[in-house]
Coordinates of C-alpha atoms and ligand atoms in Angstrom, one line a residue:
X1 CA 78.0 -217.6 -124.8
X2 CA 80.9 -215.4 -125.9
X3 CA 78.4 -212.9 -127.2
X4 CA 76.5 -212.9 -123.9
X5 CA 79.7 -212.5 -121.9
X6 CA 80.9 -209.7 -124.1
X7 CA 77.7 -207.8 -123.7
X8 CA 77.5 -208.5 -120.0
X9 CA 81.0 -207.2 -119.5
X10 CA 80.5 -204.3 -121.9
X11 CA 83.5 -205.4 -123.9
X12 CA 84.4 -204.3 -127.4
X13 CA 81.7 -204.8 -130.1
X14 CA 82.5 -207.3 -132.9
X15 CA 83.9 -206.0 -136.1
X16 CA 80.6 -205.6 -138.0
X17 CA 78.5 -202.7 -139.2
X18 CA 74.8 -202.2 -138.9
X19 CA 73.0 -201.0 -142.0
X20 CA 69.7 -199.4 -140.9
X21 CA 66.7 -199.5 -143.2
X22 CA 64.1 -196.7 -143.2
X23 CA 61.3 -196.1 -145.7
X24 CA 59.3 -193.1 -144.6
X25 CA 59.8 -190.3 -142.2
X26 CA 56.2 -189.3 -141.6
X27 CA 53.2 -189.8 -139.2
X28 CA 50.5 -191.4 -141.4
X29 CA 47.2 -192.3 -139.7
X30 CA 47.8 -196.0 -140.4
X31 CA 51.2 -197.7 -140.9
X32 CA 50.4 -201.4 -141.1
X33 CA 53.9 -202.4 -142.4
X34 CA 55.7 -200.3 -139.7
X35 CA 57.6 -198.4 -142.3
X36 CA 57.1 -194.9 -141.0
X37 CA 59.1 -193.2 -138.3
X38 CA 57.8 -189.9 -136.9
X39 CA 60.0 -186.9 -137.6
X40 CA 60.7 -186.2 -133.9
X41 CA 61.8 -189.8 -133.2
X42 CA 63.9 -189.8 -136.4
X43 CA 65.7 -186.6 -135.4
X44 CA 66.5 -188.1 -132.0
X45 CA 67.8 -191.3 -133.6
X46 CA 70.0 -189.3 -136.0
X47 CA 71.3 -187.0 -133.3
X48 CA 72.2 -190.1 -131.2
X49 CA 73.9 -191.9 -134.1
X50 CA 75.9 -188.8 -134.9
X51 CA 77.2 -188.6 -131.4
X52 CA 77.6 -192.3 -130.5
X53 CA 78.5 -194.1 -133.7
X54 CA 80.7 -193.8 -136.7
X55 CA 78.2 -193.3 -139.5
X56 CA 79.6 -194.2 -142.9
X57 CA 78.0 -193.6 -146.2
X58 CA 77.0 -196.9 -147.9
X59 CA 79.7 -196.5 -150.6
X60 CA 82.3 -196.0 -147.7
X61 CA 81.0 -199.2 -146.1
X62 CA 81.1 -201.1 -149.3
X63 CA 84.7 -199.9 -149.8
X64 CA 85.6 -201.0 -146.3
X65 CA 84.0 -204.4 -146.9
X66 CA 86.0 -204.9 -150.1
X67 CA 89.2 -204.4 -148.1
X68 CA 87.8 -206.5 -145.2
X69 CA 88.1 -203.5 -142.9
X70 CA 84.7 -203.3 -141.5
X71 CA 85.0 -201.8 -138.0
X72 CA 82.9 -202.1 -134.9
X73 CA 80.3 -199.5 -133.9
X74 CA 79.9 -198.4 -137.6
X75 CA 76.5 -197.7 -139.0
X76 CA 75.1 -196.8 -142.4
X77 CA 71.7 -195.5 -143.3
X78 CA 69.4 -196.5 -146.1
X79 CA 65.9 -195.4 -147.3
X80 CA 63.9 -197.6 -149.7
X81 CA 61.3 -196.7 -152.3
X82 CA 61.7 -192.9 -152.9
X83 CA 58.9 -191.3 -151.0
X84 CA 58.8 -187.5 -151.1
X85 CA 59.2 -187.3 -147.3
X86 CA 62.7 -188.6 -147.7
X87 CA 63.6 -185.3 -149.4
X88 CA 61.2 -183.0 -147.5
X89 CA 61.6 -184.3 -144.0
X90 CA 64.6 -186.7 -143.7
X91 CA 67.2 -184.8 -145.7
X92 CA 67.1 -181.6 -143.7
X93 CA 67.5 -183.5 -140.5
X94 CA 70.4 -185.6 -142.0
X95 CA 72.0 -182.5 -143.4
X96 CA 71.8 -180.7 -140.0
X97 CA 73.7 -183.5 -138.3
X98 CA 76.0 -184.2 -141.2
X99 CA 74.8 -187.8 -141.4
X100 CA 75.0 -189.5 -144.8
X101 CA 72.3 -191.8 -146.2
X102 CA 71.7 -193.8 -149.4
X103 CA 68.2 -193.4 -151.0
X104 CA 67.1 -196.5 -153.0
X105 CA 64.7 -195.1 -155.5
X106 CA 62.2 -197.0 -157.7
X107 CA 61.9 -194.8 -160.8
X108 CA 58.4 -195.6 -162.2
X109 CA 56.6 -193.6 -159.6
X110 CA 58.9 -190.6 -159.7
X111 CA 57.1 -187.3 -160.6
X112 CA 53.7 -188.9 -160.8
X113 CA 50.6 -188.3 -158.5
X114 CA 50.3 -192.1 -158.5
X115 CA 50.6 -193.8 -155.1
X116 CA 52.7 -197.0 -154.7
X117 CA 50.3 -199.9 -155.4
X118 CA 50.5 -201.2 -151.8
X119 CA 49.5 -197.9 -150.4
X120 CA 46.6 -197.5 -152.7
X121 CA 45.3 -201.0 -152.1
X122 CA 45.5 -200.5 -148.4
X123 CA 43.6 -197.2 -148.7
X124 CA 40.8 -198.8 -150.8
X125 CA 40.3 -202.1 -149.0
X126 CA 40.9 -200.9 -145.5
X127 CA 39.7 -197.3 -145.4
X128 CA 37.0 -196.7 -148.0
X129 CA 33.9 -195.6 -145.9
X130 CA 31.5 -197.8 -147.8
X131 CA 32.4 -200.9 -149.9
X132 CA 30.1 -203.4 -151.6
X133 CA 29.4 -206.4 -149.4
X134 CA 30.9 -209.1 -151.7
X135 CA 34.2 -209.2 -153.5
X136 CA 35.1 -211.6 -156.3
X137 CA 38.1 -211.3 -158.6
X138 CA 40.2 -213.7 -160.5
X139 CA 43.8 -212.7 -160.0
X140 CA 46.4 -214.5 -162.0
X141 CA 44.1 -217.5 -162.6
X142 CA 43.0 -217.8 -158.9
X143 CA 39.6 -216.6 -157.6
X144 CA 39.7 -214.3 -154.6
X145 CA 36.3 -214.2 -152.9
X146 CA 35.5 -212.0 -149.9
X147 CA 32.3 -211.3 -147.9
X148 CA 32.6 -208.2 -145.9
X149 CA 29.2 -208.4 -144.2
X150 CA 28.8 -205.7 -141.6
X151 CA 32.4 -204.5 -142.4
X152 CA 31.2 -203.1 -145.8
X153 CA 30.6 -200.0 -143.7
X154 CA 33.7 -198.6 -142.0
X155 CA 32.6 -197.9 -138.5
X156 CA 34.8 -195.7 -136.3
X157 CA 35.8 -198.7 -134.2
X158 CA 36.8 -200.7 -137.3
X159 CA 38.8 -197.8 -138.7
X160 CA 40.7 -197.6 -135.4
X161 CA 41.3 -201.3 -135.3
X162 CA 42.7 -201.3 -138.9
X163 CA 44.8 -198.2 -138.2
X164 CA 46.4 -200.0 -135.3
X165 CA 47.0 -203.2 -137.2
X166 CA 50.6 -204.5 -137.5
X167 CA 50.4 -206.6 -140.6
X168 CA 54.0 -207.8 -140.2
X169 CA 53.4 -209.5 -136.9
X170 CA 49.6 -209.9 -136.3
X171 CA 47.1 -212.0 -138.2
X172 CA 44.3 -210.1 -140.0
X173 CA 42.1 -208.7 -137.3
X174 CA 38.9 -208.4 -139.5
X175 CA 37.3 -209.3 -142.8
X176 CA 38.6 -206.2 -144.6
X177 CA 42.1 -207.0 -143.4
X178 CA 41.9 -210.6 -144.5
X179 CA 40.7 -209.6 -147.9
X180 CA 43.4 -207.0 -148.2
X181 CA 46.2 -209.5 -147.3
X182 CA 45.0 -212.1 -149.8
X183 CA 44.9 -209.6 -152.6
X184 CA 48.2 -208.0 -151.5
X185 CA 50.0 -211.4 -151.5
X186 CA 48.8 -212.1 -155.1
X187 CA 49.5 -208.6 -156.5
X188 CA 53.0 -208.5 -155.1
X189 CA 54.1 -211.3 -157.4
X190 CA 52.8 -209.7 -160.6
X191 CA 54.3 -207.3 -163.1
X192 CA 53.5 -203.6 -162.7
X193 CA 51.0 -203.4 -165.7
X194 CA 49.0 -206.3 -164.3
X195 CA 49.0 -204.8 -160.8
X196 CA 47.7 -201.6 -162.3
X197 CA 44.9 -203.4 -164.2
X198 CA 43.7 -205.2 -161.1
X199 CA 43.9 -202.0 -159.1
X200 CA 41.7 -200.3 -161.7
X201 CA 39.2 -203.2 -161.4
X202 CA 39.3 -202.9 -157.6
X203 CA 38.8 -199.1 -157.7
X204 CA 35.7 -199.6 -159.9
X205 CA 34.3 -202.3 -157.5
X206 CA 34.9 -199.9 -154.6
X207 CA 33.5 -196.9 -156.5
X208 CA 36.5 -194.7 -155.9
X209 CA 38.9 -192.6 -158.0
X210 CA 42.6 -193.3 -158.0
X211 CA 44.0 -192.3 -154.6
X212 CA 46.5 -189.5 -154.8
X213 CA 47.1 -188.5 -151.2
X214 CA 49.8 -185.8 -151.3
X215 CA 51.6 -187.2 -148.2
X216 CA 51.9 -190.6 -150.0
X217 CA 53.5 -189.3 -153.1
X218 CA 56.9 -190.3 -154.4
X219 CA 59.7 -187.8 -155.1
X220 CA 59.2 -185.2 -157.9
X221 CA 62.0 -185.0 -160.5
X222 CA 63.2 -181.7 -159.0
X223 CA 63.4 -183.3 -155.6
X224 CA 65.2 -186.4 -157.0
X225 CA 67.7 -184.1 -158.8
X226 CA 68.4 -182.1 -155.7
X227 CA 68.8 -185.2 -153.5
X228 CA 71.1 -186.6 -156.2
X229 CA 73.2 -183.5 -156.3
X230 CA 73.9 -183.7 -152.5
X231 CA 77.6 -184.2 -151.6
X232 CA 76.5 -186.0 -148.5
X233 CA 74.0 -188.5 -149.8
X234 CA 73.8 -191.1 -152.5
X235 CA 71.1 -192.4 -154.7
X236 CA 70.8 -196.2 -155.1
X237 CA 68.9 -198.6 -157.3
X238 CA 65.5 -200.1 -156.4
X239 CA 64.4 -201.2 -159.9
X240 CA 62.1 -199.4 -162.2
X241 CA 58.6 -200.8 -161.1
X242 CA 59.5 -202.4 -157.8
X243 CA 58.8 -206.1 -158.7
X244 CA 59.5 -209.1 -156.5
X245 CA 62.5 -209.9 -158.8
X246 CA 62.7 -213.7 -158.1
X247 CA 59.2 -214.2 -159.6
X248 CA 60.3 -212.8 -163.0
X249 CA 62.6 -214.1 -165.8
X250 CA 66.2 -213.1 -165.7
X251 CA 65.7 -210.8 -168.8
X252 CA 62.9 -208.9 -167.0
X253 CA 65.1 -208.6 -163.9
X254 CA 67.9 -207.2 -165.9
X255 CA 65.6 -204.7 -167.7
X256 CA 64.2 -203.6 -164.3
X257 CA 67.6 -202.9 -162.9
X258 CA 69.1 -201.4 -166.0
X259 CA 66.3 -199.0 -166.8
X260 CA 66.2 -197.9 -163.2
X261 CA 70.0 -197.2 -163.5
X262 CA 69.8 -195.3 -166.7
X263 CA 66.9 -193.2 -165.5
X264 CA 68.6 -192.3 -162.3
X265 CA 71.9 -191.6 -164.0
X266 CA 70.2 -189.4 -166.6
X267 CA 68.4 -187.4 -163.9
X268 CA 71.2 -187.0 -161.4
X269 CA 74.3 -187.2 -163.5
X270 CA 75.7 -190.0 -161.4
X271 CA 75.5 -193.7 -162.1
X272 CA 74.1 -195.6 -159.1
X273 CA 75.9 -199.0 -158.5
X274 CA 74.3 -200.1 -155.2
X275 CA 71.0 -201.9 -155.2
X276 CA 68.3 -202.7 -152.7
X277 CA 66.1 -205.6 -153.8
X278 CA 62.4 -204.7 -153.6
X279 CA 60.9 -206.6 -150.7
X280 CA 64.4 -208.0 -150.2
X281 CA 63.3 -210.6 -152.8
X282 CA 66.0 -212.1 -155.1
X283 CA 67.3 -215.4 -156.5
X284 CA 70.5 -216.6 -158.1
X285 CA 69.6 -215.0 -161.4
X286 CA 69.3 -211.6 -159.7
X287 CA 72.7 -212.0 -158.3
X288 CA 74.1 -213.0 -161.7
X289 CA 72.4 -209.9 -163.3
X290 CA 73.9 -207.7 -160.5
X291 CA 77.4 -209.2 -161.2
X292 CA 77.0 -208.7 -164.9
X293 CA 76.0 -205.1 -164.4
X294 CA 79.1 -204.7 -162.2
X295 CA 77.0 -203.5 -159.3
X296 CA 79.2 -202.9 -156.2
X297 CA 76.8 -204.2 -153.6
X298 CA 73.2 -205.3 -153.1
X299 CA 71.0 -205.2 -150.0
X300 CA 68.3 -207.7 -148.9
X301 CA 66.0 -207.2 -145.9
X302 CA 67.6 -210.1 -144.1
X303 CA 68.1 -209.1 -140.5
X304 CA 71.8 -209.4 -140.0
X305 CA 74.9 -207.2 -139.6
X306 CA 77.6 -206.7 -142.3
X307 CA 80.7 -208.4 -141.1
X308 CA 84.1 -208.7 -142.9
X309 CA 83.1 -211.8 -144.7
X310 CA 79.6 -210.7 -145.8
X311 CA 78.5 -211.5 -149.3
X312 CA 78.3 -208.1 -151.1
X313 CA 75.3 -209.3 -153.1
X314 CA 73.3 -210.3 -150.0
X315 CA 74.0 -207.6 -147.4
X316 CA 71.6 -207.6 -144.4
X317 CA 69.8 -204.6 -142.8
X318 CA 67.9 -203.7 -139.7
X319 CA 64.5 -202.1 -140.1
X320 CA 64.2 -199.1 -137.7
X321 CA 60.9 -198.8 -136.0
X322 CA 59.1 -195.7 -134.9
X323 CA 60.6 -195.9 -131.4
X324 CA 61.6 -193.2 -128.9
X325 CA 65.4 -192.8 -128.3
X326 CA 65.6 -195.1 -125.3
X327 CA 64.3 -198.2 -127.2
X328 CA 66.2 -197.3 -130.4
X329 CA 69.5 -197.1 -128.4
X330 CA 68.8 -200.4 -126.8
X331 CA 67.9 -202.0 -130.1
X332 CA 71.0 -200.7 -131.8
X333 CA 73.2 -202.0 -129.0
X334 CA 71.6 -205.5 -129.5
X335 CA 72.1 -205.3 -133.3
X336 CA 75.7 -204.2 -132.8
X337 CA 76.6 -207.0 -130.4
X338 CA 74.6 -209.6 -132.3
Ligands
ZN1 ZN1 60.8 -201.1 -151.7

């Protein structure tokens, strides 16, 4: 009730910050996880934030939180994964408006032509022009069976339907999408080496080579170093191989975070101490590891603002969608008054 009154009367916003979560600044043909924001929309969002909000760097926000001095109308920006477009497209826009961001970088994919496993799986199962009709694969002891029937061939109509699919909010609209989701859910829980083995098997089944689309690549080493050298921006931890941490032993979790940290420190000359959990996934052991490594703060994907009493190991974020300025501004206002 208070909240509603406050927003109706346009009174002061509560003392909380909104941390925005981006992944890609790009216009891919398909974006089933809604993680890409078009460069033009991104530029408008950044211009708006620079004018209308106090944009703090993530380390500044963490510092304010430690002093319980989080102020209203403050925003901080984060990017997950380490796609090359963060450097090529986002950085020049951020630099132009003097807006700081933190880039959470998974190190395994850096400087490789390899795509992230979720992108490659999507490309194979959803968009290969011709697939075999039947699929059968035992993944981690469970058999996944699929029958694509007429969808073995990717018609123009099916391609369009799959390109428009919002996998976050909509059920699988077709057989290909259903099969993709089932395999995705299983692979997400596995260690990197097993994911890669299954991907190899799936590639062979599909009769395709490893997909290495240039606009899906991760940062090169040179790009990472340049990003890391920026006075405005910071590099954060996102683990080495991007596992769903809670599904792995504490030792594995520690190794994932520590090897990511040493890699990034070696390449950028600065030791990152802020982490974003891959997929937002974590458990008590993850938090114990983070505390042991003296990390300053950790971000989940929980949709909530950072207020003065926020738990520094479970900070929430808001995923920014590819929306034009008017809906972005409206959304931001809602997040800020929430
Ligand atoms: Zn991620």
